[in-house]
């Protein structure tokens, strides 16, 4: 593997101009711009021209098994979570490994070409054949040279509500799923929901796996399974390895309860994932006006010291008829929906699809732009993170373990108004 020198790049966070030498699969040196010479690198030289260089983006929540199935066998007419589940139950009867792998591979190519290097995908294991799981386990090995894939065993129809759900969940872990999932608010009773959380944590301890639970994905202010997840995270000591996804009911909690719950979440050290595109689309469907935003308390959780990241969730499937695999689009929507428009908050929104998402996946020293770290990098057509968000910038160059896995050339716009012809840019 040849060395690579990226010169005159702006470093994420500080904005300092640097030269970065990559040797094999690792970052060898990060020095002030102009320090490293091409002869020293002994390989290809890329002039970053002052553009932003970051570690890759991370999709901390997506469903690759359902991706690209919108309209099959029918579209979700009501736009609700519950009709989406019903439509998917019809579609998954026709799943084959080849079908799942082809759609998931395409969605991954979309994401990677837009700067994503790590993906946590949930896969429905409420299927006696575990077809989608086995397909994604195969795909995980096949795509390893260009993206790192983490798989959550997700019981879409319930651990206890679905016949044999508990056994299928455990079998998924035996086969190699990386995380244990759940959906307590979709169990038949609140008692079953709490019991399902206990089962999930016992399995996580037994198989030494991380936990990522779809939790309180509903507008019902009485849906309060997040407190049970926090309690189990505290008692088990798994805290930072635990994620609660969606938690949209928290957007309806009263102030006193929210304050108490947030303290428990901080104590547990668990992670929260919000999915702005899909949460905004699915939630509030049963509201008259005023309609709720359908998101968890992102701004308040961040202020309280709870780790929050953004995920794409769905791409062209029964729950979301749009999407192109762009995490900058996700973060851009998150800025608006969560009112993260303060200058520092804009940088925080970028972190929610990068550094904070890395914390959600517990990547540790496998993530970051520093000597000795894996050479997983993205060069953006923007000088800083805020501009990248504003423009939903092009990922000019995407590297995974030192290899260039995607290159994109931005489009060109020529303005001819007023009798003057000139190229224009949307940067300042």
Coordinates of C-alpha atoms in Angstrom, one line a residue:
X1 CA 0.0 0.0 0.0
X2 CA 1.5 3.3 -1.1
X3 CA 1.9 6.3 1.2
X4 CA -0.2 9.4 0.7
X5 CA 0.5 13.0 1.6
X6 CA -2.5 15.4 2.0
X7 CA -1.1 18.9 2.2
X8 CA -2.6 22.2 3.2
X9 CA -5.8 20.9 4.8
X10 CA -7.7 22.6 7.6
X11 CA -7.8 20.4 10.7
X12 CA -11.2 19.7 12.1
X13 CA -11.8 21.4 15.4
X14 CA -8.9 23.9 15.4
X15 CA -9.0 25.0 11.8
X16 CA -5.2 24.9 11.7
X17 CA -3.6 24.2 8.3
X18 CA -1.7 21.0 8.3
X19 CA 0.0 18.4 6.2
X20 CA -1.0 14.8 6.9
X21 CA 1.2 11.8 5.9
X22 CA -0.5 8.4 5.7
X23 CA 1.6 5.3 5.8
X24 CA -0.1 2.0 5.1
X25 CA -3.3 1.9 7.1
X26 CA -2.3 4.5 9.6
X27 CA -1.8 8.2 10.0
X28 CA 2.0 8.6 10.3
X29 CA 2.4 12.4 10.8
X30 CA 0.3 15.5 11.3
X31 CA 2.5 18.7 10.9
X32 CA 2.0 22.4 10.2
X33 CA 1.2 23.1 6.5
X34 CA 4.4 23.2 4.4
X35 CA 6.4 21.0 6.7
X36 CA 6.1 17.7 4.8
X37 CA 7.6 17.4 1.4
X38 CA 6.4 15.1 -1.4
X39 CA 9.8 13.4 -1.5
X40 CA 9.4 12.5 2.2
X41 CA 6.0 10.9 1.5
X42 CA 7.3 9.0 -1.5
X43 CA 3.8 8.6 -2.9
X44 CA 0.7 10.4 -4.2
X45 CA 0.2 14.0 -3.1
X46 CA -3.2 15.5 -2.7
X47 CA -3.5 19.3 -2.4
X48 CA -6.4 20.0 0.0
X49 CA -6.4 23.7 -1.0
X50 CA -7.4 24.8 2.5
X51 CA -10.4 22.5 2.6
X52 CA -11.6 20.7 5.8
X53 CA -10.1 17.3 6.7
X54 CA -12.0 15.2 9.3
X55 CA -12.4 11.7 10.5
X56 CA -15.3 10.0 8.7
X57 CA -18.9 10.5 9.6
X58 CA -20.7 7.8 11.5
X59 CA -24.2 6.6 11.0
X60 CA -25.2 5.5 14.5
X61 CA -28.6 4.3 13.5
X62 CA -29.9 3.0 10.2
X63 CA -31.9 0.0 8.9
X64 CA -30.1 -1.5 6.0
X65 CA -32.3 -4.5 5.8
X66 CA -35.3 -2.4 4.9
X67 CA -33.5 0.2 2.8
X68 CA -34.8 0.8 -0.8
X69 CA -38.1 -1.0 -0.3
X70 CA -40.4 2.0 -0.4
X71 CA -43.6 1.0 -2.2
X72 CA -43.0 -2.8 -1.8
X73 CA -45.7 -4.2 -1.6
X74 CA -47.4 -0.8 -1.0
X75 CA -46.6 2.7 0.3
X76 CA -47.3 3.8 3.9
X77 CA -50.5 5.9 3.3
X78 CA -50.9 7.1 6.9
X79 CA -47.2 7.9 7.3
X80 CA -47.3 6.3 10.8
X81 CA -44.8 4.1 12.6
X82 CA -47.4 1.5 13.0
X83 CA -48.4 1.2 9.4
X84 CA -44.8 1.1 8.5
X85 CA -44.3 -2.0 10.7
X86 CA -47.4 -3.6 9.1
X87 CA -46.1 -2.9 5.6
X88 CA -42.6 -4.3 6.4
X89 CA -44.2 -7.4 7.9
X90 CA -45.7 -8.0 4.5
X91 CA -42.5 -7.3 2.6
X92 CA -40.2 -9.4 4.7
X93 CA -42.0 -12.6 3.7
X94 CA -40.3 -12.3 0.3
X95 CA -36.8 -11.6 1.6
X96 CA -33.8 -13.5 0.2
X97 CA -30.2 -13.1 1.2
X98 CA -29.4 -11.7 -2.3
X99 CA -32.2 -9.2 -2.1
X100 CA -31.1 -7.9 1.3
X101 CA -27.4 -7.7 0.3
X102 CA -28.0 -5.9 -2.9
X103 CA -30.1 -3.2 -1.4
X104 CA -27.9 -2.8 1.7
X105 CA -24.8 -2.6 -0.4
X106 CA -26.3 0.1 -2.5
X107 CA -27.3 2.1 0.5
X108 CA -23.8 1.7 2.0
X109 CA -22.2 2.9 -1.2
X110 CA -24.4 6.0 -1.0
X111 CA -23.4 6.7 2.6
X112 CA -19.6 6.0 2.1
X113 CA -19.4 8.2 -1.0
X114 CA -20.8 11.0 1.2
X115 CA -18.2 10.6 4.0
X116 CA -19.4 7.8 6.2
X117 CA -16.9 5.3 7.5
X118 CA -18.7 3.5 10.3
X119 CA -22.4 2.3 10.3
X120 CA -24.5 0.7 13.0
X121 CA -27.4 -1.0 11.3
X122 CA -30.4 -2.6 13.0
X123 CA -31.7 -5.8 11.4
X124 CA -35.1 -7.3 12.1
X125 CA -34.8 -10.7 13.8
X126 CA -38.5 -11.4 14.0
X127 CA -38.1 -14.0 11.3
X128 CA -37.8 -17.7 12.0
X129 CA -35.2 -18.0 9.1
X130 CA -33.2 -14.9 10.2
X131 CA -32.7 -14.2 6.5
X132 CA -31.8 -10.5 6.8
X133 CA -29.5 -11.1 9.7
X134 CA -27.5 -13.8 7.8
X135 CA -27.4 -11.6 4.7
X136 CA -25.9 -8.7 6.7
X137 CA -23.4 -10.9 8.5
X138 CA -22.1 -11.9 5.1
X139 CA -22.2 -8.4 3.8
X140 CA -20.3 -7.1 6.8
X141 CA -17.3 -9.2 5.8
X142 CA -17.6 -8.3 2.1
X143 CA -17.6 -4.6 2.7
X144 CA -14.9 -4.5 5.4
X145 CA -12.3 -3.1 3.0
X146 CA -14.3 0.1 2.6
X147 CA -16.6 0.5 5.6
X148 CA -17.0 -0.8 9.1
X149 CA -20.4 -2.3 9.8
X150 CA -21.9 -3.0 13.2
X151 CA -25.1 -5.1 13.5
X152 CA -27.9 -4.8 16.1
X153 CA -30.2 -7.7 16.5
X154 CA -33.5 -5.9 16.5
X155 CA -36.8 -7.6 17.4
X156 CA -39.1 -5.3 15.3
X157 CA -42.3 -7.0 16.5
X158 CA -41.2 -7.4 20.1
X159 CA -39.1 -9.8 22.2
X160 CA -42.2 -11.1 24.0
X161 CA -45.0 -10.0 21.7
X162 CA -43.6 -12.0 18.8
X163 CA -43.8 -15.8 19.2
X164 CA -40.3 -17.1 19.7
X165 CA -38.9 -13.6 19.8
X166 CA -36.6 -14.2 22.8
X167 CA -35.1 -17.3 21.3
X168 CA -34.6 -15.6 17.9
X169 CA -32.9 -12.7 19.6
X170 CA -30.5 -15.0 21.4
X171 CA -29.8 -17.0 18.2
X172 CA -28.9 -13.8 16.4
X173 CA -26.3 -13.1 19.1
X174 CA -24.9 -16.7 18.7
X175 CA -24.6 -16.1 15.0
X176 CA -22.6 -13.0 15.5
X177 CA -24.7 -9.8 15.9
X178 CA -22.7 -7.1 17.7
X179 CA -25.5 -5.6 19.8
X180 CA -28.7 -6.5 21.4
X181 CA -31.8 -4.5 20.5
X182 CA -35.4 -4.2 21.6
X183 CA -38.6 -2.3 21.3
X184 CA -40.3 -2.2 24.7
X185 CA -43.0 0.3 23.7
X186 CA -44.3 -2.2 21.1
X187 CA -44.7 -5.1 23.6
X188 CA -48.2 -6.0 24.6
X189 CA -48.2 -4.4 28.0
X190 CA -46.0 -2.1 30.0
X191 CA -45.0 -5.1 32.2
X192 CA -43.9 -7.0 29.1
X193 CA -41.9 -3.9 28.0
X194 CA -40.0 -3.8 31.3
X195 CA -39.5 -7.6 31.2
X196 CA -38.1 -7.3 27.6
X197 CA -35.5 -4.8 28.8
X198 CA -34.4 -7.1 31.6
X199 CA -34.1 -9.9 29.0
X200 CA -32.0 -7.7 26.7
X201 CA -29.5 -6.8 29.4
X202 CA -29.2 -10.4 30.6
X203 CA -28.3 -11.4 27.0
X204 CA -25.9 -8.5 26.7
X205 CA -24.1 -9.7 29.8
X206 CA -24.1 -13.3 28.7
X207 CA -22.7 -12.7 25.3
X208 CA -20.6 -9.6 26.1
X209 CA -22.4 -7.4 23.6
X210 CA -23.4 -3.7 23.5
X211 CA -27.1 -2.6 23.8
X212 CA -29.1 -0.4 21.5
X213 CA -32.8 -0.3 22.2
X214 CA -35.6 1.5 20.2
X215 CA -37.1 3.2 23.2
X216 CA -40.3 5.2 23.6
X217 CA -40.6 5.9 19.9
X218 CA -44.1 7.3 20.3
X219 CA -45.7 10.7 21.3
X220 CA -47.3 9.2 24.4
X221 CA -46.1 11.0 27.4
X222 CA -46.9 7.9 29.5
X223 CA -44.3 5.8 27.6
X224 CA -41.5 5.8 30.1
X225 CA -39.3 2.8 29.3
X226 CA -36.2 5.0 29.2
X227 CA -36.1 5.1 33.0
X228 CA -36.0 1.3 33.0
X229 CA -33.1 1.3 30.4
X230 CA -31.2 3.8 32.5
X231 CA -31.8 1.7 35.7
X232 CA -30.5 -1.5 34.0
X233 CA -27.5 0.4 32.6
X234 CA -26.6 1.6 36.1
X235 CA -27.1 -1.7 37.8
X236 CA -25.3 -3.7 35.1
X237 CA -22.4 -1.3 34.8
X238 CA -22.8 -1.4 31.0
X239 CA -23.5 2.4 30.9
X240 CA -21.4 3.7 28.0
X241 CA -22.1 0.5 26.0
X242 CA -25.8 1.2 26.2
X243 CA -27.8 3.3 23.7
X244 CA -31.4 4.4 23.7
X245 CA -32.6 5.3 20.2
X246 CA -35.4 7.7 19.3
X247 CA -36.8 8.4 22.8
X248 CA -39.3 10.7 21.1
X249 CA -41.8 10.5 24.0
X250 CA -39.3 12.6 26.0
X251 CA -40.4 15.5 23.8
X252 CA -43.7 15.3 25.7
X253 CA -42.5 14.8 29.3
X254 CA -43.2 17.5 31.8
X255 CA -40.3 19.5 33.3
X256 CA -40.1 17.9 36.7
X257 CA -40.0 14.4 35.3
X258 CA -37.6 15.3 32.5
X259 CA -35.2 16.9 35.1
X260 CA -35.2 13.7 37.2
X261 CA -34.8 11.4 34.2
X262 CA -31.9 13.4 32.8
X263 CA -30.0 13.0 36.0
X264 CA -30.4 9.3 35.8
X265 CA -29.3 9.3 32.2
X266 CA -26.2 11.3 33.1
X267 CA -25.5 8.9 36.0
X268 CA -25.9 5.9 33.7
X269 CA -23.5 7.3 31.1
X270 CA -25.6 5.9 28.3
X271 CA -26.0 7.3 24.8
X272 CA -29.1 8.7 23.1
X273 CA -29.6 8.6 19.3
X274 CA -32.1 11.0 17.6
X275 CA -33.1 10.7 14.0
X276 CA -34.3 14.1 12.8
X277 CA -35.4 13.2 9.3
X278 CA -37.5 10.2 10.3
X279 CA -38.6 11.3 13.8
X280 CA -40.0 14.5 12.3
X281 CA -41.8 12.6 9.6
X282 CA -43.4 9.8 11.8
X283 CA -44.2 11.6 15.0
X284 CA -47.1 14.0 15.6
X285 CA -49.3 12.2 13.2
X286 CA -52.1 11.9 15.7
X287 CA -51.9 15.5 16.9
X288 CA -54.2 18.3 16.0
X289 CA -52.6 21.8 16.1
X290 CA -50.2 22.7 17.6
X291 CA -48.2 19.6 16.4
X292 CA -45.3 18.3 18.4
X293 CA -41.8 18.2 16.8
X294 CA -41.5 14.5 17.5
X295 CA -38.0 14.6 18.7
X296 CA -36.3 13.9 22.1
X297 CA -34.9 16.8 24.2
X298 CA -31.7 17.0 22.2
X299 CA -30.7 20.5 23.3
X300 CA -31.4 19.9 27.0
X301 CA -29.7 16.5 27.0
X302 CA -26.5 18.0 25.5
X303 CA -26.5 20.8 28.1
X304 CA -26.9 18.2 30.8
X305 CA -23.8 16.3 29.6
X306 CA -25.6 13.3 28.0
X307 CA -24.0 12.1 24.8
X308 CA -26.4 12.5 21.9
X309 CA -25.8 11.6 18.2
X310 CA -27.8 11.8 15.0
X311 CA -28.6 8.8 12.8
X312 CA -30.2 8.5 9.3
X313 CA -32.6 5.7 10.4
X314 CA -34.5 4.9 7.2
X315 CA -33.6 5.3 3.5
X316 CA -36.5 4.8 1.0
X317 CA -38.5 2.3 3.0
X318 CA -41.9 1.8 4.6
X319 CA -41.2 4.4 7.2
X320 CA -39.5 7.1 5.1
X321 CA -40.0 7.5 1.3
X322 CA -37.0 9.8 0.9
X323 CA -33.3 9.9 1.8
X324 CA -30.0 9.6 0.0
X325 CA -27.7 8.4 2.8
X326 CA -26.4 11.9 3.6
X327 CA -25.5 12.4 7.2
X328 CA -24.9 16.1 6.6
X329 CA -28.5 16.3 5.5
X330 CA -29.5 14.6 8.7
X331 CA -27.4 17.1 10.8
X332 CA -28.7 20.0 8.8
X333 CA -32.3 19.0 9.6
X334 CA -31.3 18.4 13.2
X335 CA -30.0 22.0 13.5
X336 CA -33.5 23.3 12.5
X337 CA -35.6 20.8 14.4
X338 CA -33.6 21.0 17.6
X339 CA -32.9 24.8 17.3
X340 CA -29.1 24.3 17.4
X341 CA -28.4 27.6 15.6
X342 CA -25.9 29.1 18.0
X343 CA -22.4 29.2 16.6
X344 CA -21.0 26.5 19.0
X345 CA -24.2 24.5 18.6
X346 CA -23.6 24.3 14.9
X347 CA -20.2 22.7 15.5
X348 CA -21.9 20.4 18.0
X349 CA -24.4 19.3 15.3
X350 CA -21.4 18.2 13.1
X351 CA -20.0 16.4 16.1
X352 CA -23.3 14.5 16.5
X353 CA -22.5 12.7 13.2
X354 CA -18.8 12.3 13.9
X355 CA -17.1 12.5 17.4
X356 CA -20.3 12.0 19.4
X357 CA -21.4 9.1 17.2
X358 CA -18.0 7.6 17.7
X359 CA -18.6 7.7 21.4
X360 CA -22.0 6.0 20.8
X361 CA -20.3 3.1 19.0
X362 CA -17.5 3.0 21.6
X363 CA -14.8 3.3 18.9
X364 CA -12.2 4.7 21.3
X365 CA -8.7 4.9 19.7
X366 CA -10.0 3.6 16.4
X367 CA -11.3 7.0 15.6
X368 CA -9.7 10.4 15.3
X369 CA -7.3 12.5 13.2
X370 CA -4.0 11.9 15.0
X371 CA -0.7 10.0 14.4
X372 CA -1.1 6.3 15.0
X373 CA -4.8 6.3 14.4
X374 CA -6.3 4.4 11.4
X375 CA -6.2 6.5 8.3
X376 CA -10.0 6.9 8.0
X377 CA -10.4 10.5 6.7
X378 CA -12.7 12.7 4.6
X379 CA -11.7 15.8 2.7
X380 CA -14.7 18.2 2.3
X381 CA -15.4 20.9 -0.3
X382 CA -15.7 23.4 2.6
X383 CA -13.3 25.2 4.9
X384 CA -15.0 24.3 8.2
X385 CA -17.7 22.2 9.8
X386 CA -20.3 25.0 9.8
X387 CA -19.9 25.6 6.1
X388 CA -20.0 21.9 5.4
X389 CA -23.3 21.8 7.2
X390 CA -24.7 24.8 5.4
X391 CA -23.8 23.5 2.0
X392 CA -24.3 19.8 2.8
X393 CA -20.8 19.8 1.3
X394 CA -19.4 17.3 -1.2
X395 CA -17.0 14.7 0.2
X396 CA -14.1 15.2 -2.2
X397 CA -12.0 12.3 -1.0
X398 CA -13.0 9.4 1.3
X399 CA -10.3 7.2 2.8
X400 CA -10.8 3.9 4.7
X401 CA -7.7 2.4 6.3
X402 CA -5.4 4.4 4.0
X403 CA -7.2 3.4 0.8
X404 CA -9.1 5.9 -1.3
X405 CA -12.6 4.4 -1.5
X406 CA -14.5 7.3 -3.0
X407 CA -13.7 10.5 -5.0
X408 CA -16.3 13.1 -6.0
X409 CA -15.9 16.2 -8.3
X410 CA -18.3 19.0 -7.3
X411 CA -20.6 20.4 -9.9
X412 CA -20.0 23.8 -11.6
X413 CA -22.5 26.6 -11.8
X414 CA -22.2 29.4 -14.4
X415 CA -24.3 32.5 -13.9
X416 CA -25.3 34.5 -17.0
X417 CA -27.7 37.1 -15.6
X418 CA -27.5 40.8 -16.6
X419 CA -25.3 40.0 -19.6
X420 CA -22.4 38.9 -17.4
X421 CA -21.2 35.3 -17.5
X422 CA -19.2 34.1 -14.5
X423 CA -18.7 31.0 -12.4
X424 CA -20.3 31.3 -8.9
X425 CA -19.6 29.6 -5.6
X426 CA -21.9 29.4 -2.6
X427 CA -19.0 29.8 -0.2
X428 CA -18.1 33.2 1.3

